[in-house]
Tab-separated table of C-alpha atoms in Angstrom:
chain	number	residue	atom	x	y	z
P	1	UNK	CA	113.846	134.494	13.932
P	2	UNK	CA	110.494	135.969	13.180
P	3	UNK	CA	108.161	137.328	16.057
P	4	UNK	CA	104.762	135.674	16.693
P	5	UNK	CA	103.567	139.514	16.839
P	6	UNK	CA	103.452	142.388	14.153
P	7	UNK	CA	105.628	145.522	15.121
P	8	UNK	CA	101.949	147.498	15.611
P	9	UNK	CA	100.981	145.062	18.418
P	10	UNK	CA	104.448	145.753	20.202
P	11	UNK	CA	104.148	149.115	19.816
P	12	UNK	CA	100.216	149.248	21.268
P	13	UNK	CA	101.133	146.925	24.039
P	14	UNK	CA	104.108	148.837	25.136
P	15	UNK	CA	102.851	152.208	25.336
P	16	UNK	CA	100.218	151.608	28.374
P	17	UNK	CA	101.971	148.786	30.129
P	18	UNK	CA	105.738	149.362	29.621
P	19	UNK	CA	107.828	146.648	27.738
P	20	UNK	CA	106.713	142.934	26.973
P	21	UNK	CA	109.083	140.482	28.435
P	22	UNK	CA	108.882	136.785	27.354
P	23	UNK	CA	108.584	134.086	30.032
P	24	UNK	CA	109.887	130.906	29.245
P	25	UNK	CA	108.881	128.105	31.667
P	26	UNK	CA	111.864	125.998	33.453
P	27	UNK	CA	112.878	122.939	32.501
P	28	UNK	CA	111.256	119.973	34.342
P	29	UNK	CA	114.741	118.646	34.801
P	30	UNK	CA	115.682	121.951	36.775
P	31	UNK	CA	112.526	121.465	38.903
P	32	UNK	CA	113.316	117.754	39.735
P	33	UNK	CA	116.584	118.332	40.682
P	34	UNK	CA	115.886	121.467	42.923
P	35	UNK	CA	113.000	119.082	44.622
P	36	UNK	CA	115.738	116.431	45.116
P	37	UNK	CA	117.974	119.002	46.693
P	38	UNK	CA	115.504	119.835	49.048
P	39	UNK	CA	114.279	116.515	49.848
P	40	UNK	CA	117.865	115.030	50.607
P	41	UNK	CA	118.717	118.074	52.973
P	42	UNK	CA	115.240	117.515	54.942
P	43	UNK	CA	116.135	113.997	55.286
P	44	UNK	CA	119.570	114.512	56.811
P	45	UNK	CA	118.306	116.899	59.035
P	46	UNK	CA	115.701	114.471	60.337
P	47	UNK	CA	118.288	111.552	60.482
P	48	UNK	CA	120.329	113.799	62.580
P	49	UNK	CA	117.640	114.570	65.112
P	50	UNK	CA	118.348	112.898	68.446
P	51	UNK	CA	116.246	109.647	69.327
P	52	UNK	CA	116.010	108.271	72.739
P	53	UNK	CA	115.744	104.618	72.801
P	54	UNK	CA	112.971	103.600	75.595
P	55	UNK	CA	112.558	99.932	77.303
P	56	UNK	CA	109.769	98.741	79.356
P	57	UNK	CA	110.036	95.682	81.813
P	58	UNK	CA	107.337	93.928	83.967
P	59	UNK	CA	107.696	93.605	87.760
P	60	UNK	CA	106.553	93.319	91.065
P	61	UNK	CA	106.813	94.806	94.554
P	62	UNK	CA	108.985	93.239	96.868
P	63	UNK	CA	109.960	93.837	100.611
P	64	UNK	CA	113.596	95.188	100.812
P	65	UNK	CA	114.348	92.000	103.370
P	66	UNK	CA	113.779	88.730	101.353
P	67	UNK	CA	110.732	86.712	102.611
P	68	UNK	CA	111.392	83.793	105.243
P	69	UNK	CA	110.138	80.503	104.164
P	70	UNK	CA	108.580	78.470	106.944
P	71	UNK	CA	108.260	74.991	106.300
P	72	UNK	CA	107.174	71.898	107.851
P	73	UNK	CA	109.920	70.139	109.508
P	74	UNK	CA	108.288	66.872	109.477
P	75	UNK	CA	105.834	64.956	107.435
P	76	UNK	CA	102.363	64.707	109.772
P	77	UNK	CA	99.136	66.362	110.173
P	78	UNK	CA	98.869	69.933	111.039
P	79	UNK	CA	97.588	69.809	114.528
P	80	UNK	CA	96.900	73.678	115.197
P	81	UNK	CA	97.625	76.928	113.365
P	82	UNK	CA	98.529	79.567	115.988
P	83	UNK	CA	99.182	82.489	113.512
P	84	UNK	CA	96.559	84.433	111.133
P	85	UNK	CA	97.206	86.068	107.760
P	86	UNK	CA	98.924	89.394	108.524
P	87	UNK	CA	100.020	88.777	111.786
P	88	UNK	CA	103.330	89.671	113.513
P	89	UNK	CA	105.342	87.483	115.064
P	90	UNK	CA	108.334	87.248	117.199
P	91	UNK	CA	111.375	85.179	116.561
P	92	UNK	CA	111.119	81.872	118.586
P	93	UNK	CA	107.438	82.231	118.833
P	94	UNK	CA	105.767	78.521	118.165
P	95	UNK	CA	103.365	79.270	115.116
P	96	UNK	CA	102.063	75.956	114.361
P	97	UNK	CA	102.269	72.132	115.900
P	98	UNK	CA	102.292	69.150	113.547
P	99	UNK	CA	101.520	65.637	114.396
P	100	UNK	CA	104.126	63.721	113.145
P	101	UNK	CA	102.717	60.221	115.218
P	102	UNK	CA	99.776	58.494	114.982
P	103	UNK	CA	98.490	57.311	118.564
P	104	UNK	CA	95.679	54.997	118.518
P	105	UNK	CA	93.549	53.940	121.354
P	106	UNK	CA	94.523	54.019	125.075
P	107	UNK	CA	98.137	55.708	124.153
P	108	UNK	CA	96.711	58.421	122.744
P	109	UNK	CA	94.192	58.940	125.278
P	110	UNK	CA	96.813	58.319	128.005
P	111	UNK	CA	99.386	61.114	126.871
P	112	UNK	CA	95.840	63.674	126.174
P	113	UNK	CA	95.033	63.174	129.939
P	114	UNK	CA	99.064	63.659	130.994
P	115	UNK	CA	99.054	67.073	129.055
P	116	UNK	CA	95.607	68.436	130.543
P	117	UNK	CA	96.784	67.448	133.906
P	118	UNK	CA	100.404	69.503	133.354
P	119	UNK	CA	98.152	72.288	131.733
P	120	UNK	CA	95.845	72.463	134.503
P	121	UNK	CA	98.635	72.527	136.970
P	122	UNK	CA	100.157	75.208	135.099
P	123	UNK	CA	97.064	77.199	134.913
P	124	UNK	CA	96.571	76.658	138.611
P	125	UNK	CA	100.087	78.123	139.570
P	126	UNK	CA	99.645	81.043	136.877
P	127	UNK	CA	96.458	81.901	139.238
P	128	UNK	CA	98.496	81.584	142.584
P	129	UNK	CA	101.243	84.158	140.419
P	130	UNK	CA	98.295	86.546	139.713
P	131	UNK	CA	96.578	86.176	143.562
P	132	UNK	CA	100.194	86.649	145.116
P	133	UNK	CA	101.113	89.755	143.226
P	134	UNK	CA	97.349	91.487	143.844
P	135	UNK	CA	98.217	90.279	147.745
P	136	UNK	CA	101.652	91.997	147.585
P	137	UNK	CA	100.355	94.907	146.107
P	138	UNK	CA	97.403	95.498	148.676
P	139	UNK	CA	100.045	94.764	151.362
P	140	UNK	CA	102.437	97.540	150.133
P	141	UNK	CA	99.600	100.050	149.578
P	142	UNK	CA	98.777	99.572	153.168
P	143	UNK	CA	102.226	100.017	154.525
P	144	UNK	CA	102.387	103.117	152.139
P	145	UNK	CA	99.394	104.111	153.758
P	146	UNK	CA	100.449	103.892	157.305
P	147	UNK	CA	103.990	105.476	156.508
P	148	UNK	CA	102.193	108.332	154.789
P	149	UNK	CA	99.902	108.760	157.926
P	150	UNK	CA	103.018	108.481	160.298
P	151	UNK	CA	104.919	110.973	158.148
P	152	UNK	CA	102.199	113.640	158.726
P	153	UNK	CA	102.072	112.778	162.329
P	154	UNK	CA	105.720	113.230	162.352
P	155	UNK	CA	105.434	116.607	160.839
P	156	UNK	CA	102.610	117.899	163.258
P	157	UNK	CA	104.642	116.713	166.313
P	158	UNK	CA	107.851	118.311	165.056
P	159	UNK	CA	105.697	121.750	164.877
P	160	UNK	CA	104.080	121.067	168.227
P	161	UNK	CA	107.704	120.890	169.616
P	162	UNK	CA	108.697	123.865	168.082
P	163	UNK	CA	105.816	125.588	169.722
P	164	UNK	CA	106.263	124.150	173.213
P	165	UNK	CA	110.036	125.127	172.792
P	166	UNK	CA	109.212	128.743	172.212
P	167	UNK	CA	106.840	128.841	174.719
P	168	UNK	CA	109.420	127.122	177.453
P	169	UNK	CA	112.021	129.993	176.284
P	170	UNK	CA	109.433	132.762	177.425
P	171	UNK	CA	108.589	130.725	180.493
P	172	UNK	CA	111.858	130.571	181.517
P	173	UNK	CA	112.600	134.434	180.581
P	174	UNK	CA	109.455	135.102	182.775
P	175	UNK	CA	111.170	132.766	185.535
P	176	UNK	CA	114.296	134.709	185.090
P	177	UNK	CA	112.410	138.282	185.809
P	178	UNK	CA	110.441	137.013	188.223
P	179	UNK	CA	113.866	136.161	190.258
P	180	UNK	CA	114.881	139.523	190.171
P	181	UNK	CA	111.526	140.958	191.255
P	182	UNK	CA	111.815	138.691	193.948
P	183	UNK	CA	115.109	139.826	195.228
P	184	UNK	CA	113.754	143.521	195.243
P	185	UNK	CA	110.709	142.568	197.111
P	186	UNK	CA	108.796	143.225	194.094
P	187	UNK	CA	106.820	140.001	193.879
P	188	UNK	CA	105.586	137.238	195.980
P	189	UNK	CA	107.601	134.046	196.185
P	190	UNK	CA	104.215	132.226	195.500
P	191	UNK	CA	103.962	133.869	192.503
P	192	UNK	CA	107.710	133.093	191.512
P	193	UNK	CA	106.787	129.327	192.387
P	194	UNK	CA	103.681	129.581	190.055
P	195	UNK	CA	105.538	130.801	187.011
P	196	UNK	CA	108.473	127.789	187.652
P	197	UNK	CA	105.610	125.522	187.811
P	198	UNK	CA	104.642	126.511	184.351
P	199	UNK	CA	108.119	126.260	183.043
P	200	UNK	CA	108.449	123.053	184.469
P	201	UNK	CA	105.352	121.786	182.684
P	202	UNK	CA	106.276	123.158	179.333
P	203	UNK	CA	109.644	121.803	179.512
P	204	UNK	CA	108.001	118.136	180.382
P	205	UNK	CA	105.495	118.521	177.332
P	206	UNK	CA	108.527	119.200	175.329
P	207	UNK	CA	110.317	116.104	176.016
P	208	UNK	CA	107.341	114.405	175.830
P	209	UNK	CA	106.942	115.428	172.224
P	210	UNK	CA	110.630	114.555	171.585
P	211	UNK	CA	110.001	110.962	172.496
P	212	UNK	CA	106.799	110.883	170.397
P	213	UNK	CA	109.059	112.317	167.366
P	214	UNK	CA	111.545	109.068	167.796
P	215	UNK	CA	109.174	106.625	168.316
P	216	UNK	CA	107.433	107.905	164.845
P	217	UNK	CA	110.944	108.220	163.236
P	218	UNK	CA	111.343	104.700	164.326
P	219	UNK	CA	108.333	103.370	163.231
P	220	UNK	CA	108.795	104.889	159.952
P	221	UNK	CA	112.291	103.056	159.482
P	222	UNK	CA	110.153	99.689	160.570
P	223	UNK	CA	107.731	100.176	157.848
P	224	UNK	CA	110.084	100.766	155.137
P	225	UNK	CA	112.002	97.724	156.140
P	226	UNK	CA	108.641	95.872	156.026
P	227	UNK	CA	108.144	96.979	152.406
P	228	UNK	CA	111.398	96.037	151.593
P	229	UNK	CA	111.158	92.334	153.324
P	230	UNK	CA	107.401	92.121	151.843
P	231	UNK	CA	108.633	92.837	148.412
P	232	UNK	CA	111.863	90.198	148.928
P	233	UNK	CA	109.570	87.539	150.242
P	234	UNK	CA	107.244	87.760	147.260
P	235	UNK	CA	110.360	87.967	144.727
P	236	UNK	CA	111.278	84.418	146.567
P	237	UNK	CA	107.952	82.943	146.330
P	238	UNK	CA	107.268	84.201	142.740
P	239	UNK	CA	110.466	82.777	141.658
P	240	UNK	CA	109.738	79.597	142.903
P	241	UNK	CA	106.047	79.607	141.577
P	242	UNK	CA	107.877	80.537	137.971
P	243	UNK	CA	110.336	77.536	138.820
P	244	UNK	CA	107.178	75.498	139.103
P	245	UNK	CA	105.427	76.623	135.776
P	246	UNK	CA	108.961	76.169	133.932
P	247	UNK	CA	109.328	72.706	135.233
P	248	UNK	CA	105.555	71.849	134.258
P	249	UNK	CA	106.226	73.396	130.703
P	250	UNK	CA	108.868	71.501	130.300
P	251	UNK	CA	107.258	68.343	131.446
P	252	UNK	CA	104.288	68.986	128.846
P	253	UNK	CA	106.637	69.467	125.930
P	254	UNK	CA	108.438	66.004	126.885
P	255	UNK	CA	105.003	64.447	126.849
P	256	UNK	CA	104.375	65.957	123.610
P	257	UNK	CA	107.713	65.128	121.956
P	258	UNK	CA	106.333	62.309	120.729
P	259	UNK	CA	103.300	63.111	119.506
P	260	UNK	CA	103.670	67.012	118.166
P	261	UNK	CA	106.740	68.959	116.426
P	262	UNK	CA	106.622	72.583	117.114
P	263	UNK	CA	106.881	75.192	114.019
P	264	UNK	CA	108.523	78.167	115.318
P	265	UNK	CA	109.349	81.492	113.770
P	266	UNK	CA	113.150	81.824	112.897
P	267	UNK	CA	113.034	85.767	112.914
P	268	UNK	CA	110.513	88.307	113.714
P	269	UNK	CA	107.805	89.325	110.785
P	270	UNK	CA	104.433	89.621	109.022
P	271	UNK	CA	102.482	86.531	108.466
P	272	UNK	CA	102.036	86.415	104.476
P	273	UNK	CA	100.841	83.631	101.657
P	274	UNK	CA	99.403	81.630	104.494
P	275	UNK	CA	98.698	78.268	102.991
P	276	UNK	CA	97.749	76.307	106.118
P	277	UNK	CA	94.991	75.132	108.083
P	278	UNK	CA	94.207	73.161	110.885
P	279	UNK	CA	93.941	69.260	110.154
P	280	UNK	CA	95.504	69.499	107.094
P	281	UNK	CA	98.679	67.058	105.765
P	282	UNK	CA	101.990	68.202	105.157
P	283	UNK	CA	104.663	66.555	103.907
P	284	UNK	CA	108.525	67.710	105.313
P	285	UNK	CA	109.858	70.589	103.533
P	286	UNK	CA	106.479	71.894	102.105
P	287	UNK	CA	105.660	75.963	102.238
P	288	UNK	CA	103.500	76.499	104.991
P	289	UNK	CA	103.656	80.521	105.035
P	290	UNK	CA	106.370	83.214	104.610
P	291	UNK	CA	107.372	85.605	107.069
P	292	UNK	CA	108.228	89.480	105.822
P	293	UNK	CA	109.466	92.625	107.958
P	294	UNK	CA	106.852	95.036	108.065
P	295	UNK	CA	109.259	97.898	108.712
P	296	UNK	CA	111.029	97.035	105.617
P	297	UNK	CA	111.146	99.608	102.674
P	298	UNK	CA	109.609	97.895	99.379
P	299	UNK	CA	111.468	97.725	96.612
P	300	UNK	CA	110.593	96.581	92.641
P	301	UNK	CA	111.977	93.460	91.381
P	302	UNK	CA	112.347	93.648	87.440
P	303	UNK	CA	112.495	91.079	84.720
P	304	UNK	CA	114.963	92.696	81.936
P	305	UNK	CA	114.818	90.981	79.019
P	306	UNK	CA	118.176	89.632	77.384
P	307	UNK	CA	118.157	92.469	75.016
P	308	UNK	CA	119.038	94.935	77.766
P	309	UNK	CA	122.172	93.212	78.754
P	310	UNK	CA	124.746	96.202	78.473
P	311	UNK	CA	122.775	98.637	77.953
P	312	UNK	CA	121.051	99.039	81.514
P	313	UNK	CA	123.508	100.021	84.316
P	314	UNK	CA	123.249	100.116	87.744
P	315	UNK	CA	122.557	103.833	88.635
P	316	UNK	CA	119.764	104.224	86.043
P	317	UNK	CA	116.543	106.334	86.750
P	318	UNK	CA	113.299	104.534	85.577
P	319	UNK	CA	109.683	105.655	85.744
P	320	UNK	CA	107.339	103.464	88.007
P	321	UNK	CA	103.576	102.624	86.921
P	322	UNK	CA	101.801	100.510	89.957
P	323	UNK	CA	98.649	98.550	89.102
P	324	UNK	CA	97.178	100.289	92.075
P	325	UNK	CA	97.920	103.505	91.241
P	326	UNK	CA	96.870	104.354	87.797
P	327	UNK	CA	99.077	106.956	86.166
P	328	UNK	CA	96.091	109.205	84.968
P	329	UNK	CA	95.048	109.719	88.522
P	330	UNK	CA	98.658	109.496	90.637
P	331	UNK	CA	101.301	110.035	87.708
P	332	UNK	CA	104.637	108.082	87.992
P	333	UNK	CA	106.667	106.943	90.399
P	334	UNK	CA	110.518	107.030	90.595
P	335	UNK	CA	113.189	104.784	91.199
P	336	UNK	CA	116.917	103.567	90.734
P	337	UNK	CA	118.095	100.555	89.470
P	338	UNK	CA	120.460	99.445	92.702
P	339	UNK	CA	121.475	95.775	91.546
P	340	UNK	CA	121.274	93.548	88.124
P	341	UNK	CA	121.859	89.809	88.463
P	342	UNK	CA	124.729	88.183	86.592
P	343	UNK	CA	123.034	85.242	85.967
P	344	UNK	CA	119.792	84.855	83.783
P	345	UNK	CA	116.577	83.312	84.704
P	346	UNK	CA	114.488	81.221	82.268
P	347	UNK	CA	110.885	81.278	82.070
P	348	UNK	CA	109.346	79.708	78.812
P	349	UNK	CA	112.494	79.475	77.255
P	350	UNK	CA	113.348	83.381	77.148
P	351	UNK	CA	116.104	84.442	79.556
P	352	UNK	CA	115.388	87.302	81.927
P	353	UNK	CA	117.732	89.015	84.107
P	354	UNK	CA	116.862	89.960	87.577
P	355	UNK	CA	117.363	93.904	88.630
P	356	UNK	CA	116.360	95.382	91.631
P	357	UNK	CA	114.841	99.273	91.884
P	358	UNK	CA	114.915	100.974	94.851
P	359	UNK	CA	111.754	103.219	94.825
P	360	UNK	CA	113.018	107.268	95.244
P	361	UNK	CA	109.358	108.271	95.013
P	362	UNK	CA	105.980	106.865	95.586
P	363	UNK	CA	103.152	107.472	93.111
P	364	UNK	CA	101.092	110.646	94.071
P	365	UNK	CA	98.799	109.869	97.175
P	366	UNK	CA	99.587	106.317	97.458
P	367	UNK	CA	98.990	104.904	100.902
P	368	UNK	CA	100.816	101.444	100.443
P	369	UNK	CA	102.460	99.282	98.129
P	370	UNK	CA	101.998	95.657	99.552
P	371	UNK	CA	104.327	92.924	98.491
P	372	UNK	CA	103.357	91.219	95.044
P	373	UNK	CA	101.534	94.395	93.346
P	374	UNK	CA	102.134	94.130	89.587
P	375	UNK	CA	104.880	97.075	88.273
P	376	UNK	CA	105.863	98.903	84.880
P	377	UNK	CA	108.942	100.143	84.301
P	378	UNK	CA	110.199	102.531	81.865
P	379	UNK	CA	113.615	103.388	81.062
P	380	UNK	CA	115.478	105.599	78.505
P	381	UNK	CA	118.469	103.925	76.996
P	382	UNK	CA	121.316	105.831	75.213
P	383	UNK	CA	120.223	108.510	72.749
P	384	UNK	CA	121.316	108.066	69.462
P	385	UNK	CA	120.698	109.599	65.695
P	386	UNK	CA	117.205	108.928	64.276
P	387	UNK	CA	119.148	107.082	61.383
P	388	UNK	CA	120.188	104.722	63.750
P	389	UNK	CA	116.913	103.284	64.399
P	390	UNK	CA	116.177	103.082	60.292
P	391	UNK	CA	119.242	100.835	60.163
P	392	UNK	CA	118.591	98.613	63.021
P	393	UNK	CA	116.471	96.301	61.285
P	394	UNK	CA	119.077	96.017	58.180
P	395	UNK	CA	121.631	95.479	60.974
P	396	UNK	CA	119.721	92.674	62.110
P	397	UNK	CA	118.939	91.363	58.548
P	398	UNK	CA	123.023	91.312	57.771
P	399	UNK	CA	123.263	89.465	61.412
P	400	UNK	CA	121.372	86.888	60.383
P	401	UNK	CA	122.804	86.379	56.646
């Protein structure tokens, strides 16, 4: 093989720079093979990376206790609406009156007059009850004041009796010494008689105070009995007045039986979704409003797509985003799936499964979560290699074929 350079050139270049090496560029096939090997290793590494599939679902805030629907019991016209939006009502309270019969002319006027008469009598008896209660209070306060005064007098009399008893003892001791002195003729008999008169005066005053004390004690007992008697008499009068009021209320209800149908609240709750107003016509079974328990803890009701079947399980954690509390300002809330319906509901031809989420942590600075607020839930499903995500379209195509 002939050289491209002359021997002199080799010697010249070797002397200052060392030996000359011929570099042959690698072949293109080797470069491609190396690049393909590196790309394959990188693809295998990426495909084996874990990928967590996520699912989002829409929902609304619901009270923990399901709302109670209040419907019209009969067809008619709303005579009166006795509740307002957001008002709390007790179980059994009358919330509305439905006029179910149309009285014409004199018949309706007669019924109206009878109802007004019964209501006037009820108001009169209620006024008597209020006045009687006030009079009873004043009488009891008067007797209580007398008892307080007599107790003070009794206390003073007992103290006076103690003083008189002490003075009587001193007078008795002085009289005994006087007797000794009279026997020794050191004291005149007249002086001894004077001391005896003083002793007898003290004894008389002490006995008078004892009588006053007994009278005061008897008066206190009488006054205490009088308070008990006043209370018993008032209870009897009050029960009679209440019975008469109850009879009039029953009479009024019987008068209105043919005119109005009372709508009562079956449970305690707060009025929401009020759809009625006085004078409006209603059909039997028509929704008037709903009652929710204001003390119940709110939950979130989600609509899970059918693709989540078998992958979303009870006990799974989820992130919650509430429309009234943006995530950028308040962060996410946390929840746990507590219940998943077994039967799907269909909306616009699409199947959805109802899921109930218990709220574990509210968004930051969240004041309230009223029922009906829109919620977005984000769930993390099973973690799979990344290649599984790339093959999902192929699997779907294969199933369709």
